[in-house]
Amino acid sequence: MTSYLASLNPEQRAAVTAPVGPVLVRAGAGSGKTRVLTLRIAYLIEQGAAPSSFLALTFTNKAAREMRERLRSLLGQRVRGLTTGTFHAICARILRAEIAGRIGSYTGDFTIYAADEQLQIAAEALSAVTVPRGASLLEPEELLRRISRAKSRLLTPRLAARFAGDPLDAYVAACYRRYQRALEQANALDFDDLILLTHRLFTEHPEVLEEYQERWRHILVDEYQDTDSSQHALVELLSRPYAGRPRSLFVVGDGMQSIYGFRNADHTIIGRFQHDFPEAQVVELRTNYRSRQSILDAAYAIIRHSKVVAPMALRAASQPGPGERIGARHAPAIQIFDARDARDEAEQIARCIGDLLRQGRRCREIAVLYRTRHMSRSFEQALRHARIPYSVRGSTGFYDRAVVRDALAYLRVINNPADNLSLTRIANTPARGLGAQALATLSAFAAQSGLPLSEALSHPEALDQLSPKAVSGARLLASLLARWRRYARTFTPDNLLGDVLETSGYMAALHERLSPEELPDARAHLQELVEAAGEHNTLSEFLQEVALLTSADDEDDERDQVQLLTIHAAKGLEWPIVFVAGLEEGTLPHERSLGTLEGVEEERRLCYVAITRAGERLYLSWAAGRVRGQQARPSRFLGEIEQYGRERAGRA
Ligand code: ATP
Ligand code: MG
């Protein structure tokens, strides 16, 4: 038997070696789901499958890289050719290659719009559609949530209008139509479109689907509990029996860890797997290889109260050692801190980490998890004071820096002439006479004549309406864009970016715009961006990579630092020592969730995910005065852990 099979328990081995068909591995945290999925690939390759016939979908790009690394050590160079990535990244790649001429007026150079660009387009759609009687004006954020929900269910604007049950729905559908049209005019897609349009491509063009079915004969999906309906539909399509071969679909997931309901993930999909695929084989894993038993007990104490997922108790693989009961005196696995406020909590955590380091633990063995991003600030401050190295995941903010965004906006307009939003951003940066008024005139002309803004820049009729200063600015920009688009065909992305920054006058203007203190930082950021661009062969490849970075992807794992991250970003990861902060009512569970059963349930699963990241030690903390002027109560989840501890002690 191949050696890695010997290292698996019997259920894991059954999953890895299951006959080809739909397979669901349903199991609790830390039971080896991701490991089994990886080894399934190795196993099928050893059985003769070609590496290029695999598509493995993971939750982050980082998880995909890790999977490749593990496979490389098992299989050597044979892993080349394997396709791994997130749903969004894979779909973006498919659409780049296939969208032109098949869906609307899109071309393969489309831009992927992120949240703030979406907001701008949503706001424009809202202002263009009259509010019908019986409906009230929506905020752009709310419109986007509704559009996203529709897209996650594969509803096009037309279908959304057809299924509209009341005036509000009809209003939303009208705004959705408008929003979608604006995106298409800008040759831009939002995140949900990546999935929706790939699905549409495959259903409207079966010959394209066949090509991909021919290539990807084995589909594997990690974290299946966090897929939404559109992703499930896509997986179903791609894995359909083809050319006499059975469906080869291998998914692993844990309903107890579904935490993306707020992004339309639907944890009931995994429960319906056997219904959707009656021939499915289902394997359950019950042994946890990550955590001490008392940590698993704490997780169970919380999840046992779930009203919507069937809770499953987990058994730790290793025998419980002494002092592993909750509250035991010596080296207890779990400790709870009470804090006055956020600062006190952070200082206690920093002190505790300092002690652990003095006992010989490494920084990289330690993670601090919290409910919302902004909570990182107090931990950063306390750790900085204590001189403990740390890194904050998902908020390096590199790509949010103004100079980086300016530079990217240049590249995006070069790559996609229809990208009006990016052009607006850089039209007068540096100043070239194209102020707000000139831009408004050009935009109005572009909208009327159905041209992209970048063509209006050199259109005689548009120029007629501008001041002489604006005319020369517009001409200059148009000629620069033409030059860079030519260069883009032969230059590498880093050389192109270097040229853009110099010839646009952006670098020179930076010296005037920024203070001497700010300047070195901005230059370093731009230099870093040039280097990042140098890692890619083409401009669109580089822009796509940037657009698809997820919050868990951007950290540097190699350094010995304490990790600070949100619970959401911690999914699938593990550390020997974990701090979960902010366990008070209003934070975890979050106050926004308190209104609905589904909301509180998702917080419960989130808390379960947080706790099950820990291997040896888990520290839980809460702060009474986190919000100034308010007294918070400890989280119900803390109460449940203590209650369960008492029940067990009573039984013992
Ligand atoms: P999560 O639900 O958090 O995503 P998971 O079910 O995917 O967890 P893995 O991350 O695959 O679990 O495994 C958890 C840990 O247990 C890893 O460190 C893994 O190497 C280890 N592990 C899994 N199976 C075994 C085994 N049979 N023997 C020893 N260690 C194992
Ligand atoms: Mg996993």
Short mmCIF file of N, CA, C and O in Angstrom, two decimals, residues 412-526:
data_model
loop_
_atom_site.label_atom_id
_atom_site.label_comp_id
_atom_site.label_asym_id
_atom_site.label_seq_id
_atom_site.Cartn_x
_atom_site.Cartn_y
_atom_site.Cartn_z
N ARG A 412 -5.71 49.53 -15.53
CA ARG A 412 -7.02 49.00 -15.90
C ARG A 412 -7.59 49.68 -17.12
O ARG A 412 -8.19 49.05 -17.97
N VAL A 413 -7.42 51.00 -17.22
CA VAL A 413 -7.93 51.68 -18.42
C VAL A 413 -7.14 51.25 -19.65
O VAL A 413 -7.70 51.17 -20.75
N ILE A 414 -5.86 51.01 -19.46
CA ILE A 414 -5.06 50.58 -20.61
C ILE A 414 -5.57 49.22 -21.08
O ILE A 414 -5.77 48.98 -22.26
N ASN A 415 -5.84 48.35 -20.12
CA ASN A 415 -6.27 47.00 -20.45
C ASN A 415 -7.70 46.96 -20.96
O ASN A 415 -8.02 46.16 -21.83
N ASN A 416 -8.54 47.81 -20.41
CA ASN A 416 -9.96 47.78 -20.75
C ASN A 416 -10.46 49.19 -21.04
O ASN A 416 -10.84 49.92 -20.13
N PRO A 417 -10.46 49.59 -22.32
CA PRO A 417 -10.83 50.98 -22.69
C PRO A 417 -12.23 51.37 -22.21
O PRO A 417 -12.52 52.56 -22.08
N ALA A 418 -13.09 50.40 -21.93
CA ALA A 418 -14.45 50.75 -21.52
C ALA A 418 -14.55 51.06 -20.03
O ALA A 418 -15.61 51.41 -19.54
N ASP A 419 -13.45 50.92 -19.29
CA ASP A 419 -13.51 51.07 -17.84
C ASP A 419 -13.56 52.55 -17.44
O ASP A 419 -12.57 53.18 -17.09
N ASN A 420 -14.77 53.11 -17.50
CA ASN A 420 -14.94 54.53 -17.24
C ASN A 420 -14.58 54.94 -15.82
O ASN A 420 -14.06 56.03 -15.59
N LEU A 421 -14.88 54.08 -14.85
CA LEU A 421 -14.61 54.45 -13.46
C LEU A 421 -13.12 54.65 -13.23
O LEU A 421 -12.71 55.60 -12.59
N SER A 422 -12.33 53.74 -13.77
CA SER A 422 -10.88 53.88 -13.58
C SER A 422 -10.36 55.11 -14.30
O SER A 422 -9.50 55.83 -13.80
N LEU A 423 -10.91 55.36 -15.49
CA LEU A 423 -10.47 56.55 -16.23
C LEU A 423 -10.80 57.81 -15.45
O LEU A 423 -10.00 58.74 -15.36
N THR A 424 -11.99 57.85 -14.86
CA THR A 424 -12.38 59.02 -14.08
C THR A 424 -11.39 59.24 -12.95
O THR A 424 -11.03 60.36 -12.61
N ARG A 425 -10.94 58.15 -12.35
CA ARG A 425 -10.01 58.28 -11.23
C ARG A 425 -8.70 58.95 -11.64
O ARG A 425 -8.17 59.78 -10.92
N ILE A 426 -8.20 58.60 -12.81
CA ILE A 426 -6.87 59.09 -13.15
C ILE A 426 -6.86 60.24 -14.16
O ILE A 426 -5.82 60.79 -14.47
N ALA A 427 -8.05 60.61 -14.67
CA ALA A 427 -8.10 61.61 -15.74
C ALA A 427 -7.31 62.87 -15.38
O ALA A 427 -6.57 63.42 -16.19
N ASN A 428 -7.45 63.29 -14.12
CA ASN A 428 -6.78 64.53 -13.73
C ASN A 428 -5.75 64.30 -12.62
O ASN A 428 -5.46 65.18 -11.84
N THR A 429 -5.22 63.10 -12.57
CA THR A 429 -4.17 62.77 -11.60
C THR A 429 -2.97 62.24 -12.36
O THR A 429 -3.02 61.11 -12.82
N PRO A 430 -1.92 62.98 -12.58
CA PRO A 430 -1.72 64.36 -12.15
C PRO A 430 -2.60 65.35 -12.93
O PRO A 430 -3.14 64.99 -13.97
N ALA A 431 -2.68 66.58 -12.40
CA ALA A 431 -3.54 67.59 -13.01
C ALA A 431 -3.14 67.83 -14.46
O ALA A 431 -1.97 68.00 -14.78
N ARG A 432 -4.13 67.75 -15.36
CA ARG A 432 -3.85 68.09 -16.76
C ARG A 432 -5.02 68.85 -17.37
O ARG A 432 -5.33 68.70 -18.55
N GLY A 433 -5.69 69.62 -16.52
CA GLY A 433 -6.75 70.47 -17.04
C GLY A 433 -8.10 69.78 -17.18
O GLY A 433 -9.06 70.37 -17.65
N LEU A 434 -8.17 68.51 -16.78
CA LEU A 434 -9.43 67.79 -16.90
C LEU A 434 -10.14 67.77 -15.55
O LEU A 434 -10.26 66.73 -14.92
N GLY A 435 -10.60 68.93 -15.11
CA GLY A 435 -11.27 69.04 -13.82
C GLY A 435 -12.65 68.41 -13.85
O GLY A 435 -13.08 67.84 -14.85
N ALA A 436 -13.35 68.55 -12.73
CA ALA A 436 -14.66 67.90 -12.57
C ALA A 436 -15.62 68.31 -13.68
O ALA A 436 -16.35 67.48 -14.23
N GLN A 437 -15.57 69.60 -14.02
CA GLN A 437 -16.54 70.08 -15.00
C GLN A 437 -16.26 69.48 -16.39
O GLN A 437 -17.17 69.00 -17.07
N ALA A 438 -14.99 69.49 -16.77
CA ALA A 438 -14.63 68.92 -18.06
C ALA A 438 -15.01 67.44 -18.13
O ALA A 438 -15.55 66.95 -19.13
N LEU A 439 -14.77 66.75 -17.01
CA LEU A 439 -15.09 65.32 -16.99
C LEU A 439 -16.59 65.08 -17.10
O LEU A 439 -17.04 64.16 -17.79
N ALA A 440 -17.36 65.95 -16.43
CA ALA A 440 -18.81 65.80 -16.49
C ALA A 440 -19.28 65.99 -17.93
O ALA A 440 -20.14 65.25 -18.43
N THR A 441 -18.71 66.98 -18.61
CA THR A 441 -19.07 67.22 -20.02
C THR A 441 -18.73 66.00 -20.87
O THR A 441 -19.55 65.53 -21.68
N LEU A 442 -17.52 65.48 -20.67
CA LEU A 442 -17.10 64.31 -21.45
C LEU A 442 -17.98 63.09 -21.16
O LEU A 442 -18.37 62.35 -22.06
N SER A 443 -18.31 62.91 -19.86
CA SER A 443 -19.14 61.76 -19.49
C SER A 443 -20.52 61.86 -20.12
O SER A 443 -21.06 60.86 -20.60
N ALA A 444 -21.07 63.08 -20.09
CA ALA A 444 -22.41 63.25 -20.66
C ALA A 444 -22.36 62.94 -22.16
O ALA A 444 -23.24 62.24 -22.69
N PHE A 445 -21.31 63.41 -22.81
CA PHE A 445 -21.19 63.14 -24.25
C PHE A 445 -21.06 61.63 -24.49
O PHE A 445 -21.71 61.06 -25.37
N ALA A 446 -20.23 60.98 -23.68
CA ALA A 446 -20.02 59.54 -23.84
C ALA A 446 -21.33 58.79 -23.66
O ALA A 446 -21.68 57.89 -24.44
N ALA A 447 -22.09 59.18 -22.62
CA ALA A 447 -23.34 58.48 -22.34
C ALA A 447 -24.32 58.65 -23.50
O ALA A 447 -24.95 57.69 -23.95
N GLN A 448 -24.42 59.89 -24.00
CA GLN A 448 -25.36 60.15 -25.10
C GLN A 448 -25.00 59.38 -26.36
O GLN A 448 -25.87 58.84 -27.04
N SER A 449 -23.71 59.34 -26.65
CA SER A 449 -23.34 58.73 -27.92
C SER A 449 -23.00 57.25 -27.77
O SER A 449 -22.61 56.61 -28.75
N GLY A 450 -23.14 56.74 -26.56
CA GLY A 450 -22.91 55.31 -26.36
C GLY A 450 -21.45 54.92 -26.53
O GLY A 450 -21.14 53.77 -26.85
N LEU A 451 -20.53 55.88 -26.32
CA LEU A 451 -19.10 55.58 -26.45
C LEU A 451 -18.48 55.46 -25.06
O LEU A 451 -18.96 56.07 -24.12
N PRO A 452 -17.39 54.71 -24.96
CA PRO A 452 -16.67 54.76 -23.69
C PRO A 452 -16.01 56.12 -23.51
O PRO A 452 -15.69 56.80 -24.49
N LEU A 453 -15.83 56.48 -22.25
CA LEU A 453 -15.24 57.78 -21.94
C LEU A 453 -13.89 57.96 -22.62
O LEU A 453 -13.55 59.05 -23.08
N SER A 454 -13.11 56.89 -22.71
CA SER A 454 -11.77 57.07 -23.27
C SER A 454 -11.82 57.43 -24.76
O SER A 454 -10.89 58.02 -25.28
N GLU A 455 -12.92 57.09 -25.43
CA GLU A 455 -13.03 57.53 -26.83
C GLU A 455 -13.50 58.98 -26.93
O GLU A 455 -13.14 59.71 -27.86
N ALA A 456 -14.32 59.38 -25.93
CA ALA A 456 -14.77 60.76 -25.93
C ALA A 456 -13.59 61.72 -25.83
O ALA A 456 -13.63 62.85 -26.34
N LEU A 457 -12.50 61.26 -25.21
CA LEU A 457 -11.32 62.12 -25.03
C LEU A 457 -10.78 62.69 -26.33
O LEU A 457 -10.17 63.75 -26.34
N SER A 458 -10.97 61.93 -27.42
CA SER A 458 -10.41 62.44 -28.67
C SER A 458 -11.49 62.68 -29.72
O SER A 458 -11.20 62.80 -30.90
N HIS A 459 -12.75 62.73 -29.28
CA HIS A 459 -13.83 62.92 -30.24
C HIS A 459 -14.04 64.41 -30.50
O HIS A 459 -14.26 65.18 -29.55
N PRO A 460 -13.96 64.86 -31.76
CA PRO A 460 -14.04 66.30 -32.04
C PRO A 460 -15.28 66.96 -31.45
O PRO A 460 -15.19 68.05 -30.87
N GLU A 461 -16.43 66.29 -31.52
CA GLU A 461 -17.65 66.91 -31.00
C GLU A 461 -17.58 67.12 -29.50
O GLU A 461 -18.09 68.11 -28.97
N ALA A 462 -16.94 66.18 -28.82
CA ALA A 462 -16.81 66.32 -27.37
C ALA A 462 -15.82 67.44 -27.06
O ALA A 462 -16.06 68.28 -26.18
N LEU A 463 -14.73 67.48 -27.81
CA LEU A 463 -13.71 68.49 -27.53
C LEU A 463 -14.23 69.90 -27.77
O LEU A 463 -13.82 70.85 -27.10
N ASP A 464 -15.15 70.02 -28.72
CA ASP A 464 -15.76 71.31 -29.01
C ASP A 464 -16.39 71.94 -27.77
O ASP A 464 -16.51 73.16 -27.68
N GLN A 465 -16.84 71.10 -26.86
CA GLN A 465 -17.57 71.62 -25.69
C GLN A 465 -16.64 71.97 -24.54
O GLN A 465 -17.10 72.37 -23.48
N LEU A 466 -15.32 71.77 -24.72
CA LEU A 466 -14.39 71.98 -23.60
C LEU A 466 -13.60 73.27 -23.72
O LEU A 466 -13.45 73.82 -24.81
N SER A 467 -13.06 73.72 -22.59
CA SER A 467 -12.16 74.88 -22.59
C SER A 467 -10.85 74.48 -23.27
O SER A 467 -10.52 73.30 -23.31
N PRO A 468 -10.09 75.46 -23.78
CA PRO A 468 -8.83 75.12 -24.46
C PRO A 468 -7.89 74.31 -23.57
O PRO A 468 -7.24 73.37 -24.02
N LYS A 469 -7.85 74.63 -22.26
CA LYS A 469 -6.96 73.91 -21.37
C LYS A 469 -7.38 72.44 -21.27
O LYS A 469 -6.56 71.51 -21.33
N ALA A 470 -8.70 72.24 -21.16
CA ALA A 470 -9.21 70.88 -21.04
C ALA A 470 -8.98 70.11 -22.34
O ALA A 470 -8.67 68.91 -22.33
N VAL A 471 -9.10 70.82 -23.46
CA VAL A 471 -8.89 70.15 -24.75
C VAL A 471 -7.47 69.60 -24.82
O VAL A 471 -7.25 68.44 -25.19
N SER A 472 -6.51 70.42 -24.41
CA SER A 472 -5.15 69.90 -24.55
C SER A 472 -4.92 68.76 -23.56
O SER A 472 -4.20 67.80 -23.87
N GLY A 473 -5.54 68.85 -22.37
CA GLY A 473 -5.43 67.73 -21.42
C GLY A 473 -6.01 66.45 -21.99
O GLY A 473 -5.41 65.37 -21.88
N ALA A 474 -7.18 66.58 -22.61
CA ALA A 474 -7.85 65.40 -23.15
C ALA A 474 -7.01 64.79 -24.27
O ALA A 474 -6.84 63.56 -24.34
N ARG A 475 -6.47 65.65 -25.12
CA ARG A 475 -5.65 65.15 -26.24
C ARG A 475 -4.42 64.42 -25.73
O ARG A 475 -4.06 63.35 -26.20
N LEU A 476 -3.80 65.05 -24.72
CA LEU A 476 -2.59 64.45 -24.15
C LEU A 476 -2.90 63.06 -23.58
O LEU A 476 -2.20 62.07 -23.88
N LEU A 477 -3.96 62.99 -22.79
CA LEU A 477 -4.29 61.71 -22.16
C LEU A 477 -4.63 60.67 -23.22
O LEU A 477 -4.19 59.51 -23.14
N ALA A 478 -5.39 61.09 -24.26
CA ALA A 478 -5.76 60.14 -25.31
C ALA A 478 -4.50 59.59 -25.99
O ALA A 478 -4.41 58.38 -26.26
N SER A 479 -3.53 60.47 -26.22
CA SER A 479 -2.35 59.97 -26.93
C SER A 479 -1.50 59.09 -26.02
O SER A 479 -0.92 58.10 -26.46
N LEU A 480 -1.45 59.44 -24.73
CA LEU A 480 -0.72 58.57 -23.79
C LEU A 480 -1.36 57.18 -23.74
O LEU A 480 -0.67 56.15 -23.79
N LEU A 481 -2.69 57.16 -23.65
CA LEU A 481 -3.38 55.87 -23.56
C LEU A 481 -3.11 55.02 -24.80
O LEU A 481 -2.88 53.82 -24.72
N ALA A 482 -3.12 55.70 -25.96
CA ALA A 482 -2.87 54.96 -27.21
C ALA A 482 -1.46 54.36 -27.18
O ALA A 482 -1.24 53.21 -27.55
N ARG A 483 -0.51 55.17 -26.69
CA ARG A 483 0.87 54.70 -26.63
C ARG A 483 1.00 53.49 -25.70
O ARG A 483 1.59 52.48 -26.04
N TRP A 484 0.38 53.59 -24.49
CA TRP A 484 0.51 52.49 -23.53
C TRP A 484 -0.19 51.23 -24.03
O TRP A 484 0.26 50.12 -23.77
N ARG A 485 -1.29 51.42 -24.73
CA ARG A 485 -1.98 50.22 -25.24
C ARG A 485 -1.11 49.51 -26.27
O ARG A 485 -1.12 48.29 -26.37
N ARG A 486 -0.36 50.30 -27.04
CA ARG A 486 0.58 49.68 -27.98
C ARG A 486 1.67 48.94 -27.21
O ARG A 486 1.98 47.80 -27.50
N TYR A 487 2.21 49.64 -26.21
CA TYR A 487 3.28 49.03 -25.42
C TYR A 487 2.82 47.74 -24.74
O TYR A 487 3.59 46.80 -24.58
N ALA A 488 1.55 47.74 -24.30
CA ALA A 488 1.05 46.61 -23.52
C ALA A 488 1.17 45.31 -24.31
O ALA A 488 1.25 44.24 -23.72
N ARG A 489 1.21 45.44 -25.64
CA ARG A 489 1.31 44.22 -26.45
C ARG A 489 2.70 43.60 -26.40
O ARG A 489 2.85 42.40 -26.56
N THR A 490 3.70 44.43 -26.15
CA THR A 490 5.06 43.88 -26.18
C THR A 490 5.80 44.00 -24.84
O THR A 490 6.64 43.18 -24.52
N PHE A 491 5.47 45.03 -24.06
CA PHE A 491 6.18 45.22 -22.79
C PHE A 491 5.70 44.20 -21.75
O PHE A 491 4.55 43.79 -21.77
N THR A 492 6.58 43.84 -20.80
CA THR A 492 6.11 43.09 -19.64
C THR A 492 5.35 44.06 -18.73
O THR A 492 5.58 45.27 -18.78
N PRO A 493 4.45 43.54 -17.89
CA PRO A 493 3.62 44.44 -17.08
C PRO A 493 4.44 45.40 -16.20
O PRO A 493 4.05 46.55 -16.02
N ASP A 494 5.59 44.95 -15.68
CA ASP A 494 6.37 45.85 -14.82
C ASP A 494 7.00 46.98 -15.63
O ASP A 494 7.01 48.14 -15.19
N ASN A 495 7.49 46.67 -16.82
CA ASN A 495 8.05 47.74 -17.66
C ASN A 495 6.97 48.73 -18.07
O ASN A 495 7.20 49.93 -18.10
N LEU A 496 5.81 48.19 -18.39
CA LEU A 496 4.71 49.07 -18.77
C LEU A 496 4.38 50.01 -17.61
O LEU A 496 4.26 51.23 -17.79
N LEU A 497 4.26 49.44 -16.41
CA LEU A 497 3.89 50.25 -15.26
C LEU A 497 4.96 51.32 -15.00
O LEU A 497 4.63 52.48 -14.72
N GLY A 498 6.22 50.95 -15.13
CA GLY A 498 7.30 51.92 -14.95
C GLY A 498 7.12 53.09 -15.92
O GLY A 498 7.21 54.26 -15.54
N ASP A 499 6.83 52.76 -17.17
CA ASP A 499 6.65 53.80 -18.17
C ASP A 499 5.44 54.67 -17.85
O ASP A 499 5.48 55.90 -17.96
N VAL A 500 4.36 54.04 -17.43
CA VAL A 500 3.14 54.78 -17.10
C VAL A 500 3.42 55.79 -16.00
O VAL A 500 3.06 56.97 -16.10
N LEU A 501 4.09 55.34 -14.95
CA LEU A 501 4.32 56.23 -13.81
C LEU A 501 5.20 57.42 -14.19
O LEU A 501 5.00 58.53 -13.69
N GLU A 502 6.16 57.19 -15.09
CA GLU A 502 7.02 58.30 -15.49
C GLU A 502 6.37 59.21 -16.51
O GLU A 502 6.21 60.40 -16.29
N THR A 503 5.94 58.63 -17.65
CA THR A 503 5.47 59.50 -18.74
C THR A 503 4.13 60.16 -18.44
O THR A 503 3.78 61.17 -19.04
N SER A 504 3.36 59.61 -17.51
CA SER A 504 2.09 60.27 -17.17
C SER A 504 2.37 61.51 -16.34
O SER A 504 1.48 62.34 -16.14
N GLY A 505 3.59 61.61 -15.80
CA GLY A 505 3.89 62.71 -14.88
C GLY A 505 3.46 62.39 -13.46
O GLY A 505 3.55 63.24 -12.57
N TYR A 506 3.01 61.16 -13.23
CA TYR A 506 2.49 60.82 -11.90
C TYR A 506 3.59 60.91 -10.85
O TYR A 506 3.40 61.49 -9.78
N MET A 507 4.78 60.36 -11.16
CA MET A 507 5.87 60.37 -10.19
C MET A 507 6.30 61.80 -9.86
O MET A 507 6.46 62.15 -8.70
N ALA A 508 6.42 62.60 -10.91
CA ALA A 508 6.86 63.98 -10.69
C ALA A 508 5.85 64.72 -9.81
O ALA A 508 6.22 65.44 -8.88
N ALA A 509 4.57 64.50 -10.09
CA ALA A 509 3.54 65.21 -9.34
C ALA A 509 3.48 64.75 -7.89
O ALA A 509 3.09 65.50 -7.00
N LEU A 510 3.88 63.50 -7.66
CA LEU A 510 3.87 62.96 -6.31
C LEU A 510 4.74 63.81 -5.38
O LEU A 510 4.40 64.04 -4.23
N HIS A 511 5.85 64.29 -5.92
CA HIS A 511 6.76 65.11 -5.13
C HIS A 511 6.08 66.38 -4.66
O HIS A 511 6.37 66.88 -3.59
N GLU A 512 5.16 66.89 -5.49
CA GLU A 512 4.47 68.11 -5.09
C GLU A 512 3.30 67.80 -4.17
O GLU A 512 3.00 68.55 -3.26
N ARG A 513 2.64 66.67 -4.44
CA ARG A 513 1.42 66.37 -3.71
C ARG A 513 1.70 65.94 -2.27
O ARG A 513 0.93 66.22 -1.36
N LEU A 514 2.76 65.19 -2.08
CA LEU A 514 2.99 64.59 -0.77
C LEU A 514 4.07 65.34 0.01
O LEU A 514 4.94 65.97 -0.57
N SER A 515 3.97 65.21 1.32
CA SER A 515 5.00 65.82 2.17
C SER A 515 6.26 64.95 2.14
O SER A 515 6.19 63.78 1.78
N PRO A 516 7.41 65.54 2.53
CA PRO A 516 8.66 64.76 2.51
C PRO A 516 8.56 63.49 3.37
O PRO A 516 9.25 62.51 3.11
N GLU A 517 7.70 63.51 4.41
CA GLU A 517 7.58 62.30 5.25
C GLU A 517 6.80 61.21 4.52
O GLU A 517 7.05 60.02 4.69
N GLU A 518 5.80 61.65 3.74
CA GLU A 518 4.93 60.66 3.09
C GLU A 518 5.58 60.05 1.85
O GLU A 518 5.26 58.93 1.45
N LEU A 519 6.47 60.83 1.25
CA LEU A 519 6.97 60.45 -0.06
C LEU A 519 7.69 59.09 -0.12
O LEU A 519 7.37 58.26 -0.98
N PRO A 520 8.62 58.83 0.81
CA PRO A 520 9.35 57.55 0.71
C PRO A 520 8.41 56.35 0.75
O PRO A 520 8.58 55.37 0.02
N ASP A 521 7.39 56.45 1.61
CA ASP A 521 6.45 55.36 1.76
C ASP A 521 5.69 55.11 0.45
O ASP A 521 5.54 53.98 -0.01
N ALA A 522 5.23 56.21 -0.17
CA ALA A 522 4.48 56.09 -1.41
C ALA A 522 5.37 55.49 -2.51
O ALA A 522 4.94 54.62 -3.27
N ARG A 523 6.60 55.95 -2.57
CA ARG A 523 7.52 55.42 -3.59
C ARG A 523 7.77 53.93 -3.37
O ARG A 523 7.80 53.15 -4.32
N ALA A 524 7.93 53.57 -2.09
CA ALA A 524 8.17 52.16 -1.78
C ALA A 524 6.96 51.31 -2.21
O ALA A 524 7.11 50.21 -2.75
N HIS A 525 5.78 51.85 -1.99
CA HIS A 525 4.58 51.11 -2.39
C HIS A 525 4.54 50.91 -3.90
O HIS A 525 4.19 49.85 -4.39
N LEU A 526 4.87 51.97 -4.62
CA LEU A 526 4.82 51.86 -6.08
C LEU A 526 5.89 50.90 -6.58
O LEU A 526 5.66 50.10 -7.49
#
